[in-house]
Every structure is written in structure tokens, then in C-alpha cells.
mmCIF file of C-alpha atoms in Angstrom:
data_model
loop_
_atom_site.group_PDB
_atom_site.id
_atom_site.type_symbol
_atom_site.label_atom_id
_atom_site.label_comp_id
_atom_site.label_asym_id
_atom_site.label_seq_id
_atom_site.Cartn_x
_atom_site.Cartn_y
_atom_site.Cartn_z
ATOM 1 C CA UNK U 550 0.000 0.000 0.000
ATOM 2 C CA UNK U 551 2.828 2.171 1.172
ATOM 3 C CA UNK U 552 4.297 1.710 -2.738
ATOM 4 C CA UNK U 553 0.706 2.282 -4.109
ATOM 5 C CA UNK U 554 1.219 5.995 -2.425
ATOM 6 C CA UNK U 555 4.481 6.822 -3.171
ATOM 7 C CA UNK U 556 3.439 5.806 -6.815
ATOM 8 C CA UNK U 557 0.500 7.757 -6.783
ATOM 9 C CA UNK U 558 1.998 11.115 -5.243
ATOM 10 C CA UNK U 559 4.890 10.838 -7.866
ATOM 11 C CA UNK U 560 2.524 10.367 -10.162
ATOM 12 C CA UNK U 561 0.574 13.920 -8.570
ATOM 13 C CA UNK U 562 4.116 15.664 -8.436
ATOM 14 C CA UNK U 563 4.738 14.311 -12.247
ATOM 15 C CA UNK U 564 1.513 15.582 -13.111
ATOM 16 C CA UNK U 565 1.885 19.047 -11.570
ATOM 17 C CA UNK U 566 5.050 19.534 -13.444
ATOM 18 C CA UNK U 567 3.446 18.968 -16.497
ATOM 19 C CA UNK U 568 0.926 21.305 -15.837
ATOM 20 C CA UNK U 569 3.409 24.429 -14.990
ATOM 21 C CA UNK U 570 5.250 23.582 -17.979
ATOM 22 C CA UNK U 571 1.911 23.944 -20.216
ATOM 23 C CA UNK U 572 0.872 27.028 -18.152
ATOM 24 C CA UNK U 573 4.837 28.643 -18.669
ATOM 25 C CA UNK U 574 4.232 28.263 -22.288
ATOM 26 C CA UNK U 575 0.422 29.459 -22.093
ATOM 27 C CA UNK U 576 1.468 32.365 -20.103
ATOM 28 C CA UNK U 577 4.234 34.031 -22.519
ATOM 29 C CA UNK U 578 3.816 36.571 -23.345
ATOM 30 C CA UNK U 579 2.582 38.243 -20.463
ATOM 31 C CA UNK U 580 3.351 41.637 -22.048
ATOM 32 C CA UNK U 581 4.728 43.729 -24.981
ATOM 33 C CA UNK U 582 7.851 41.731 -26.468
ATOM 34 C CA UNK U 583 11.175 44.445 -27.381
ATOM 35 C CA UNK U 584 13.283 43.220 -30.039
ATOM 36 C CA UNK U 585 16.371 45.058 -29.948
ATOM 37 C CA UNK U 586 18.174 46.135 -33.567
ATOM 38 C CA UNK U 587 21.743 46.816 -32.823
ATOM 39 C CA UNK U 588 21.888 49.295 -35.835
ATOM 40 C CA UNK U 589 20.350 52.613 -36.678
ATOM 41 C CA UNK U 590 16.982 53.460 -37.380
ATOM 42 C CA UNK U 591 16.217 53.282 -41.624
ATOM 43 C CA UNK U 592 19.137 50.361 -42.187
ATOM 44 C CA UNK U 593 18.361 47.473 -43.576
ATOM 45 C CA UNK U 594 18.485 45.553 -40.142
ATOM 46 C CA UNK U 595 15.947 47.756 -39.064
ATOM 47 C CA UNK U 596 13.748 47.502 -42.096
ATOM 48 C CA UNK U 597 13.597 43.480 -41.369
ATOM 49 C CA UNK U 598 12.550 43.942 -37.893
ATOM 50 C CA UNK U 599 9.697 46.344 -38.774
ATOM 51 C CA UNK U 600 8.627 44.015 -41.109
ATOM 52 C CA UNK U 601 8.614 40.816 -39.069
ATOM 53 C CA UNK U 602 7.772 42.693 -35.842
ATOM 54 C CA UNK U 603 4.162 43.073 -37.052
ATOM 55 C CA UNK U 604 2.889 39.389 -37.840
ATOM 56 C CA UNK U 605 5.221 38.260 -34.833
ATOM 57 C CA UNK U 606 2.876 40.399 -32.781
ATOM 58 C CA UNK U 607 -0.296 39.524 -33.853
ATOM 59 C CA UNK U 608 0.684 35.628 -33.483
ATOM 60 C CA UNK U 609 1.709 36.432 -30.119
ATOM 61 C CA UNK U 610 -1.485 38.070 -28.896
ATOM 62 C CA UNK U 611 1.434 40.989 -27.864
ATOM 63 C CA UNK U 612 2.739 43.851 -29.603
ATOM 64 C CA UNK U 613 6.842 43.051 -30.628
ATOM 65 C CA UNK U 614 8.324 46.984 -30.526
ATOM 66 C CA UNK U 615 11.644 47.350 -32.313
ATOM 67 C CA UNK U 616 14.406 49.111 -30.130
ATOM 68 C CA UNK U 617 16.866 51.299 -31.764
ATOM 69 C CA UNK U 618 20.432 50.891 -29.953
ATOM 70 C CA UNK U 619 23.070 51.343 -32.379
ATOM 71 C CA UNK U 620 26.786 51.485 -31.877
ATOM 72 C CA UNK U 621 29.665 49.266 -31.278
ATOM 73 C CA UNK U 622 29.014 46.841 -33.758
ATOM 74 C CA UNK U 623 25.594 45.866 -32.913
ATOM 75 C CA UNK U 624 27.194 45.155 -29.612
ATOM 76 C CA UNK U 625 25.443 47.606 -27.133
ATOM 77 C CA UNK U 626 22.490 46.114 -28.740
ATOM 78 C CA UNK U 627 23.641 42.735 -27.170
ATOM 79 C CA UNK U 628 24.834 44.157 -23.536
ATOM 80 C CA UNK U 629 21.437 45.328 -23.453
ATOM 81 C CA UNK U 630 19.344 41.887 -24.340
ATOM 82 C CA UNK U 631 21.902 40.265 -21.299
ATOM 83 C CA UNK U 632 20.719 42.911 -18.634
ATOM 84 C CA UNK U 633 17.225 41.993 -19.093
ATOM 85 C CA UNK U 634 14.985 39.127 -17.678
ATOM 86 C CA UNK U 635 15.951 35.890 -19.658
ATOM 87 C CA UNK U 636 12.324 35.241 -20.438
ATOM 88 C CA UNK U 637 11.453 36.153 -23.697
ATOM 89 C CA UNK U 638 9.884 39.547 -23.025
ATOM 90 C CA UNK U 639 13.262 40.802 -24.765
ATOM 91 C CA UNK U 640 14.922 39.151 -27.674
ATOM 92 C CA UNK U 641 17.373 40.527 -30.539
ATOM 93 C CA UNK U 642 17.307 40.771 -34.138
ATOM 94 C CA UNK U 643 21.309 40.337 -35.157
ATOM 95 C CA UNK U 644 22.708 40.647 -39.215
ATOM 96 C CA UNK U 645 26.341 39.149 -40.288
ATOM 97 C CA UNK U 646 27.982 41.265 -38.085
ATOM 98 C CA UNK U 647 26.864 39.087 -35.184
ATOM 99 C CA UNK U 648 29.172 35.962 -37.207
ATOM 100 C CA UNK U 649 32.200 39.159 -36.824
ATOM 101 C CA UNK U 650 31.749 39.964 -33.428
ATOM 102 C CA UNK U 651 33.916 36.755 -31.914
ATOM 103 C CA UNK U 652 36.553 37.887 -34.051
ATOM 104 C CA UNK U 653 36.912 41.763 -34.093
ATOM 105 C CA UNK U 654 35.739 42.582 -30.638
ATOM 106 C CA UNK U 655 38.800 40.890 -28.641
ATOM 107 C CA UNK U 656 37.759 42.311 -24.998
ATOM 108 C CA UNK U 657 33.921 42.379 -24.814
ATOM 109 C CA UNK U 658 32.536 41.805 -21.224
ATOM 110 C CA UNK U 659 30.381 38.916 -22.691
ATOM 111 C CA UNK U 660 30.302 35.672 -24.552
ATOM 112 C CA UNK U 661 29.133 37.131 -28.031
ATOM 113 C CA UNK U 662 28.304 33.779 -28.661
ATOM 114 C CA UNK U 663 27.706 31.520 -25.700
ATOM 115 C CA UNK U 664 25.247 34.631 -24.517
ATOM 116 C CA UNK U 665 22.341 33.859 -26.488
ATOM 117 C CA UNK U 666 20.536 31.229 -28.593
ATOM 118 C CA UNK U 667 19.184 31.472 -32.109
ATOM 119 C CA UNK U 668 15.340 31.958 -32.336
ATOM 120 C CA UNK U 669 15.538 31.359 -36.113
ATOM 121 C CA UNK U 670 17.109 33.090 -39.253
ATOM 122 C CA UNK U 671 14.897 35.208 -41.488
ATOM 123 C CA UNK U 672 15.845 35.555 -44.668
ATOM 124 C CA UNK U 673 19.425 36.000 -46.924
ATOM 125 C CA UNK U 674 19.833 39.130 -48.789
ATOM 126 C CA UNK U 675 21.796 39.710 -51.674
ATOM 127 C CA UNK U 676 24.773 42.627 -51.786
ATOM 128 C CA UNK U 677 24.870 45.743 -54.268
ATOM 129 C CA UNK U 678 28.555 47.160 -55.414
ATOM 130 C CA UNK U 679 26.996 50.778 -55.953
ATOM 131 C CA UNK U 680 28.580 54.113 -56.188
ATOM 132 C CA UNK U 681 27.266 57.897 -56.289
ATOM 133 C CA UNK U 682 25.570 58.364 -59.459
ATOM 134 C CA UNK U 683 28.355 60.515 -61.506
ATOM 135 C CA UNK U 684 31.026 57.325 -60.885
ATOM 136 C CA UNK U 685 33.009 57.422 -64.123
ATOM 137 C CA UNK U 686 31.807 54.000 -64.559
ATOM 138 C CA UNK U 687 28.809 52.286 -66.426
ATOM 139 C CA UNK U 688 29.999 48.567 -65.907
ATOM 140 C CA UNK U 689 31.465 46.578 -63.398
ATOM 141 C CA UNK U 690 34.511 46.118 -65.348
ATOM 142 C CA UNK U 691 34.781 50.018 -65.584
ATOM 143 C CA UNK U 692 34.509 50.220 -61.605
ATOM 144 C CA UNK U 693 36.752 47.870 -61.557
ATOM 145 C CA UNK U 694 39.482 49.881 -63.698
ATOM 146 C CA UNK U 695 38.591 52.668 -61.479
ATOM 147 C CA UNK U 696 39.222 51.197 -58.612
ATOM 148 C CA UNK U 697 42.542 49.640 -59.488
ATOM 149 C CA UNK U 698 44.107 53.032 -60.728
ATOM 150 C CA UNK U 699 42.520 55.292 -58.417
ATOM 151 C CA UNK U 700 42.835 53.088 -54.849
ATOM 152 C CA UNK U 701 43.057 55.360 -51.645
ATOM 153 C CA UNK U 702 41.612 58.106 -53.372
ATOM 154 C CA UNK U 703 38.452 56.322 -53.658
ATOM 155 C CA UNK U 704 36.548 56.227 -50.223
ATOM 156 C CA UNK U 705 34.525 53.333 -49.627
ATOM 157 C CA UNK U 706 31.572 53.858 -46.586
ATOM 158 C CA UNK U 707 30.280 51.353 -44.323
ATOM 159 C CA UNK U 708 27.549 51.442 -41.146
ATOM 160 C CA UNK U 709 30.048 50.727 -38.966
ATOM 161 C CA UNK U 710 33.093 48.344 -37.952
ATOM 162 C CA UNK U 711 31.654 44.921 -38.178
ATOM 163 C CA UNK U 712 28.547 45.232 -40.447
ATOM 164 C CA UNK U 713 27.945 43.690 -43.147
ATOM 165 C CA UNK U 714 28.756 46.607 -45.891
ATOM 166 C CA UNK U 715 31.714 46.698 -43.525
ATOM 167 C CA UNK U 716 32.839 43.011 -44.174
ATOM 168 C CA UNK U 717 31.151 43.447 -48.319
ATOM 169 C CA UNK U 718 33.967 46.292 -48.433
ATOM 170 C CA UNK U 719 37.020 43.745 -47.347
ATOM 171 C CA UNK U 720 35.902 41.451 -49.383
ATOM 172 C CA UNK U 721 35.545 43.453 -52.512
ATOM 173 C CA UNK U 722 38.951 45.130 -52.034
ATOM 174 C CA UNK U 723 40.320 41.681 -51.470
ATOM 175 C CA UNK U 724 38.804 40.583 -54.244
ATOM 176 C CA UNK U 725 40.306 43.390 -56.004
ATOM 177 C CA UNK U 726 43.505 43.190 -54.774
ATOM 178 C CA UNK U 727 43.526 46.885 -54.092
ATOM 179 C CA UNK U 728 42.552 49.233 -51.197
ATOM 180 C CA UNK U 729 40.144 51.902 -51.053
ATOM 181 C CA UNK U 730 39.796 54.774 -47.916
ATOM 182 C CA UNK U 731 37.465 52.819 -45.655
ATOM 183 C CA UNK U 732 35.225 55.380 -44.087
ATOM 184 C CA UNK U 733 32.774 54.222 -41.149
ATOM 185 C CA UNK U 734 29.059 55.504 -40.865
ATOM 186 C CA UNK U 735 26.861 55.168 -37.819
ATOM 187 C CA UNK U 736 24.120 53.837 -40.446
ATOM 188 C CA UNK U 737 23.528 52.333 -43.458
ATOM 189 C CA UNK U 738 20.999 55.138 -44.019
ATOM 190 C CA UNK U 739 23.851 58.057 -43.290
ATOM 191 C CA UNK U 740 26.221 55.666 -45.990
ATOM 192 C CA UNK U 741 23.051 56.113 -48.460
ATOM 193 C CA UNK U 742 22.716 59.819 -48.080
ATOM 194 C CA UNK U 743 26.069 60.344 -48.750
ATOM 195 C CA UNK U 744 26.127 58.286 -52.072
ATOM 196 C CA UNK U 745 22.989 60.102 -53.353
ATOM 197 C CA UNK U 746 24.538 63.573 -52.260
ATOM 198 C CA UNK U 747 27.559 62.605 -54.375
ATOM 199 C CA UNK U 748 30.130 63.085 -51.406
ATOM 200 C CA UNK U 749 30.939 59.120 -51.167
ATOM 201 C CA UNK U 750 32.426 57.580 -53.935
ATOM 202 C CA UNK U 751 31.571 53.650 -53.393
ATOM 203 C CA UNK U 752 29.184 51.506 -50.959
ATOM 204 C CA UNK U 753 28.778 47.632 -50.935
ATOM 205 C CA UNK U 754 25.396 47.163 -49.164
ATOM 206 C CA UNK U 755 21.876 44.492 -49.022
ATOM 207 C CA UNK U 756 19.527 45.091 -51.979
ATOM 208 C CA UNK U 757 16.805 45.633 -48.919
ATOM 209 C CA UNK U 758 18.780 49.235 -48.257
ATOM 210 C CA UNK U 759 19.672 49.953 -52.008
ATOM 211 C CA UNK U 760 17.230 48.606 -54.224
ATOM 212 C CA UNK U 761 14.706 51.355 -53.808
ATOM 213 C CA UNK U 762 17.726 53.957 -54.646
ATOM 214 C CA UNK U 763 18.755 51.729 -57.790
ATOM 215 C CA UNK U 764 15.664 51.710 -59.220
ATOM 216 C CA UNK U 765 15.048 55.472 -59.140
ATOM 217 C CA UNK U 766 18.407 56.486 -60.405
ATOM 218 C CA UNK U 767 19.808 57.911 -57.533
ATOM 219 C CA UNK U 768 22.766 55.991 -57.084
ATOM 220 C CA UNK U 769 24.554 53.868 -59.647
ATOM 221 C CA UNK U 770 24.869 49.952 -59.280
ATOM 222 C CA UNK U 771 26.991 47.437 -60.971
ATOM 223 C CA UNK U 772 26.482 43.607 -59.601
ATOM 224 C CA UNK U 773 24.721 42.227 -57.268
ATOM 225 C CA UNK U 774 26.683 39.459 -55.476
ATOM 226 C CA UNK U 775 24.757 36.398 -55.746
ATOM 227 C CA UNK U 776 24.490 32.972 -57.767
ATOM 228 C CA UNK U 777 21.828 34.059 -59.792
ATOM 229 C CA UNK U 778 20.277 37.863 -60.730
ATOM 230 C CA UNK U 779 17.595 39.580 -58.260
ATOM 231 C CA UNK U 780 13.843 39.697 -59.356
ATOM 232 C CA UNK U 781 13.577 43.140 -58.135
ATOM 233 C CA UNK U 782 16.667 44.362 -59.918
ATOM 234 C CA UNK U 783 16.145 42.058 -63.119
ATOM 235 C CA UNK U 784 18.533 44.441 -65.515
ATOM 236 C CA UNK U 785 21.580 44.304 -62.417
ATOM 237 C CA UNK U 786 23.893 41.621 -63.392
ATOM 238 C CA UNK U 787 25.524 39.250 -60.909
ATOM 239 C CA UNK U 788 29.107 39.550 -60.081
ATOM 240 C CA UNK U 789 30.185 36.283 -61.531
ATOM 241 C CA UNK U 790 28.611 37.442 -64.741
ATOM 242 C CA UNK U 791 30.206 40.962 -65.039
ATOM 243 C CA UNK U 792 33.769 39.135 -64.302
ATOM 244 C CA UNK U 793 33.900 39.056 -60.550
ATOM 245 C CA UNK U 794 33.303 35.255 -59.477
ATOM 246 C CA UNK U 795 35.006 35.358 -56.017
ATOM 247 C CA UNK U 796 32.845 38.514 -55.324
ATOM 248 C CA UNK U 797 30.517 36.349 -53.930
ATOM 249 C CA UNK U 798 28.057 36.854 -50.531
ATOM 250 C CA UNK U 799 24.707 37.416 -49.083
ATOM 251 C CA UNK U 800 24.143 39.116 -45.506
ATOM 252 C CA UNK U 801 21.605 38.013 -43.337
ATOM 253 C CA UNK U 802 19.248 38.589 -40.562
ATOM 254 C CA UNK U 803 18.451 36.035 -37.401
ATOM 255 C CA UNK U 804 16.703 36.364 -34.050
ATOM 256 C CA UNK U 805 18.342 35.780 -31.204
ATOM 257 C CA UNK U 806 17.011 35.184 -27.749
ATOM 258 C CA UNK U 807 19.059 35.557 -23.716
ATOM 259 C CA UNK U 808 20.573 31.956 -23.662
ATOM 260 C CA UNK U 809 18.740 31.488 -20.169
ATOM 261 C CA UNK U 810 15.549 31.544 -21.946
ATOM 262 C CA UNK U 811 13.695 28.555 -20.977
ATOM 263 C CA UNK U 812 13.194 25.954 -24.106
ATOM 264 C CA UNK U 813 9.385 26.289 -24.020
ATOM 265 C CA UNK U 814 9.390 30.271 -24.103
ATOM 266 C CA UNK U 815 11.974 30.152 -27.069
ATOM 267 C CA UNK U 816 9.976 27.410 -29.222
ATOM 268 C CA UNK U 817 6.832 29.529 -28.698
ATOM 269 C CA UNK U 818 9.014 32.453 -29.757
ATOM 270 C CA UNK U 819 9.913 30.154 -33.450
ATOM 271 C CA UNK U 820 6.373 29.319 -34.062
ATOM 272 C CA UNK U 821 5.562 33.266 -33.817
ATOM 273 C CA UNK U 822 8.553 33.863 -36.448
ATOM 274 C CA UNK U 823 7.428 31.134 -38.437
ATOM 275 C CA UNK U 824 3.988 32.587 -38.454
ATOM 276 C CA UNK U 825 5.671 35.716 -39.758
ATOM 277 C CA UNK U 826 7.684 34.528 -42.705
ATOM 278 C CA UNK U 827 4.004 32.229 -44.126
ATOM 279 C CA UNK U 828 2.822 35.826 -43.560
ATOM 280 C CA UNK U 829 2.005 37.006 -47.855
ATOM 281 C CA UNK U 830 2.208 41.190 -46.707
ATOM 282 C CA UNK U 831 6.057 40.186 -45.418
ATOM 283 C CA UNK U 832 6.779 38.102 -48.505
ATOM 284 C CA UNK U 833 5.576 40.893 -51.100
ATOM 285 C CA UNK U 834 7.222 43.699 -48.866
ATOM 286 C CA UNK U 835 10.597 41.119 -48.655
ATOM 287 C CA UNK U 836 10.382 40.522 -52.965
ATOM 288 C CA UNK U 837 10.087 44.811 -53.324
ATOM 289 C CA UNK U 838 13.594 44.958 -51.231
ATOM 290 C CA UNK U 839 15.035 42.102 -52.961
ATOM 291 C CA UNK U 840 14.959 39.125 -50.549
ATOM 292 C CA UNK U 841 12.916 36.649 -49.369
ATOM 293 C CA UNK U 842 12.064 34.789 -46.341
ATOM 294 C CA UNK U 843 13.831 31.276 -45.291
ATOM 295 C CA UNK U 844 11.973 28.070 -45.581
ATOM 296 C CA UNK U 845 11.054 26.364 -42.294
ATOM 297 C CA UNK U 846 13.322 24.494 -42.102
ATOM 298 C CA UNK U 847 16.078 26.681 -41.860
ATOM 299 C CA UNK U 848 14.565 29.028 -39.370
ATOM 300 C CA UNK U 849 14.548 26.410 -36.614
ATOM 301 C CA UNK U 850 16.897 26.964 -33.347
ATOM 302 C CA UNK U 851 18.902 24.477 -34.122
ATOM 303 C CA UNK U 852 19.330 24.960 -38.396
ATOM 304 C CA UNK U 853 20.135 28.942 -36.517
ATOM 305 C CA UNK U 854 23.154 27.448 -34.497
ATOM 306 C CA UNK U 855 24.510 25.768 -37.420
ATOM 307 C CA UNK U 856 24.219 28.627 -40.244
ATOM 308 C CA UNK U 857 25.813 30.837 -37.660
ATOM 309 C CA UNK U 858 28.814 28.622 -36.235
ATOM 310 C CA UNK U 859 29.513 28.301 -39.884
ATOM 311 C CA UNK U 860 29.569 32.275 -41.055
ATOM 312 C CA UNK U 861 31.654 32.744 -37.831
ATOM 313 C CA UNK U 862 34.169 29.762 -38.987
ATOM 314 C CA UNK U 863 33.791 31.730 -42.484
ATOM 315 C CA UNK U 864 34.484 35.195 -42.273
ATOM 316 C CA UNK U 865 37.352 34.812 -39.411
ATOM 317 C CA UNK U 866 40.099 34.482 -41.905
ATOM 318 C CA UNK U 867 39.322 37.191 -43.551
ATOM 319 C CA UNK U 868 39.127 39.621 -40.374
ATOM 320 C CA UNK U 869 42.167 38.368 -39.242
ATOM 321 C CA UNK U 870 44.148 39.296 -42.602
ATOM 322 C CA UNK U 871 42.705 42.698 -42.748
ATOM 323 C CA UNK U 872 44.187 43.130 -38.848
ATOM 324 C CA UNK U 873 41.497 45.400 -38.888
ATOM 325 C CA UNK U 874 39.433 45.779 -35.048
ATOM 326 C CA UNK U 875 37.322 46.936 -32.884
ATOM 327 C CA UNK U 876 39.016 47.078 -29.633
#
């Protein structure tokens, strides 16, 4: 009988656990979810989260608000996520430059990458080689002329040390085996302003900050860097065609969540995203800009972990030959 009891009440206490695990994962969100963008306001980091905020919201039953906290890499953005509550009221939208951090910030007070877990990547976007519109250059072999004979005296902008026009300008000048005047924005959107102003010679940024500027003239583009050409920039050919094979990469965007988040707060976080990238308003909005969202199976947690480990393992060569960092 004594057995009988002991069976029974672990068989209460088994129950009971069950039941606060369903109620934990009934009860997020208790409030409005912040997703933190590590990047100015009007980048193309920030034009993803707006995007995905909205359907993540409404599957949530909570409003997802995008927080502005730029500098440092995106890495202010991440100091912030680790002083808040690991319980999925918080999370982090992160780009490329979150596969640079390891690598370029030396001495950071946290584990860029033991810190946090992947909610799920969002989409791939293809790069733009673009310059201001009076470039004396109408191809990419011109620009690449250009480039070769002029060098330092062209200046190259990027949204900062670690972003990914940042690591599109390495690659392109080590592609080109030349060097251009590498001059850091605080913004994609402060990079753009100077190219259509005419007072920066040369960018390297995602087709979801340049396409619109393309398009309407405004700037002047010569290859986009991907396998195959863009649908929203149909006449832009790719850099393998133009003569530029090794000019090859995409950036990307993936949420991120405080790596104390328990497991059934961050699932219920991917089935929100997921909701987001079925949603058709974010795939028409993500074709207009030139990218498109990632099929489920690659925006699980764990397909996350592995994309990223391997863009860290990729681009750490290349940082390390530049000797080029943050601290």
C-alpha cells in the first residue's frame, strides 16, 4: 500500500510539473515583447525587424516593438538583451555582423556567442557594389578599372566596424587586390545619403537598403553578389557574370534570444517567427527589397546554431588578414 502511495503522489508531483510547464508556455507573453536592432533606425536591419515585428505580434497576442540601440558593432544592442529578464519579453534581431563579433571585438565583457541562442534566421539578402551616381563607370569592369588606378583616393563607406557593408567592403577590395579609404558611418541610411549627395564615392550594401535607390536612379549599381540575378533588380547583373566570381556573398538577418531563456518560451518564440515569414504582406514587402524569407526548415533553433557557427568559422580568416578591429 505504502508503494501504491508513493506511486500515486509521484505520479501527482509528475503531473503538476506537467501542468506548470503547459501554463509557462500558455502564459508568454505576459506583455509587450522588445526586439532590440543593434543598428540605426532606416538600415536594412531595421527595415527586417519592422517588417517581421508586425505578424510576430499579432501571433503572439502581444505587440513586438523594435528598439533602436546602435553602436559598437551591434554590440550595445547585445549588452542590453543580457541585462534583461531571460524570459522572452526581450529578444534581438542580429545581421552578419553578429558571425564578426567573436573575431573583431577581442575584450567584450560577454560571450558574443555563448550569450544567447538562435530563435531562427529570417531571410538572406543579396549585396549591391553601388557608387554615387556621376562614378566614371557604367559597368562593373569600368569600376573595376577605377578602382585599381585610383585606390586610396576612392573612399569606400560602411555602417560601422563589423557590419555587413563593412565586411562586403574587405571582401571586394580583397577581391580586387587593391585598397580603397574605408570610411565608417553610424548607419547604413547616413552611408546612403552620402552616395545620393555625391560626397561618397563607393558603398557595398543588401539590396533591402539599395534597391529602392537603384531603381530610381539615384545611385549607380553594378552587380549584385549572388548565384543568380535579383527579381527586383532584373537588368543588375551578378558579379560572376560581369567578371567578378570570387565577389561572392549574401548578408543576413536572425533572431536571437538571452541563452537562459527557458526551451518552451523560445519554441513559442519560433512558431511566432514562423507565423511571420508564411505571412504574404512580409513576402511581397521582402520581394520589393530584394529578398525573401527562409523556408522552415532553416529558421529552426537548431538549423540557426549551425548557419551561424559556420559564417563565424567563415568570415574569421578574412578579419584576421585585414588586422582590422574593434578594440
Amino acid at each position: 500500500m505504502l508503494s501504491l502511495t508513493r506511486q500515486a503522489l509521484l505520479g501527482l508531483g509528475l503531473a503538476a510539473a506537467f501542468a506548470q510547464s503547459a501554463a509557462a508556455q500558455v502564459a508568454f507573453p505576459q506583455r509587450p515583447v522588445t526586439m532590440i536592432v543593434g543598428f540605426a533606425a532606416g538600415g536594412p536591419s531595421d527595415v527586417v525587424a519592422r517588417l517581421v515585428a508586425a505578424p510576430m505580434g499579432a501571433d503572439l497576442g502581444q505587440p513586438v516593438v523594435v528598439e533602436n540601440i546602435p553602436g559598437a558593432g551591434g554590440t550595445i544592442g547585445h549588452a542590453r538583451l543580457l541585462q534583461a529578464r531571460p524570459d522572452g519579453h526581450v529578444i534581438m534581431l542580429g545581421g552578419l555582423g553578429q558571425a564578426t563579433v567573436p573575431t573583431l571585438y577581442r575584450r567584450l565583457p560577454f560571450d558574443p556567442v555563448g550569450s544567447v541562442k538562435p530563435i531562427g534566421l529570417i531571410n538572406e539578402v543579396p549585396m549591391t557594389i553601388v557608387a554615387r551616381r556621376t562614378f566614371p563607370a557604367s559597368s562593373l569592369a569600368e569600376f573595376v578599372a577605377a578602382a585599381r588606378r585610383e585606390g586610396e583616393r576612392l573612399n569606400i563607406g560602411n555602417a560601422g566596424v563589423g557590419s555587413t557593408s563593412h565586411l562586403c567592403g574587405l571582401l571586394l577590395m580583397s577581391t580586387l587586390g587593391t585598397p580603397m579609404t574605408t570610411v565608417p558611418y553610424r548607419g547604413s541610411a547616413l552611408v546612403l545619403n552620402d552616395l545620393v549627395s555625391g560626397t561618397l564615392d563607393v558603398g557595398c550594401d543588401q539590396t533591402t537598403n539599395t534597391a529602392e535607390q537603384i531603381r530610381s536612379g539615384t545611385i549607380r549599381a553594378f552587380a549584385v553578389s549572388t548565384a543568380e540575378r535579383v527579381a527586383a533588380l532584373p537588368d543588375l547583373p551578378t558579379t560572376a557574370e560581369a567578371g567578378l566570381a570570387e565577389m561572392r556573398m549574401s548578408g543576413w538577418t536572425m533572431l536571437y534570444a538571452h541563452a537562459g531563456t527557458p526551451q518552451p518560451v523560445l519554441e513559442r518564440l519560433n512558431r511566432a517567427l514562423l507565423a511571420a515569414l508564411r505571412d504574404e504582406g512580409l513576402g511581397r514587402r521582402f520581394a520589393d527589397l530584394g529578398t525573401a524569407p527562409v523556408a522552415a526548415d532553416r529558421a529552426t533553433p537548431e538549423a540557426g546554431r549551425a548557419f551561424w557557427d559556420a559564417e563565424i568559422a567563415r568570415w574569421r580568416p578574412l578579419i584576421l588578414a585585414s588586422n582590422q578591429f574593434a578594440d
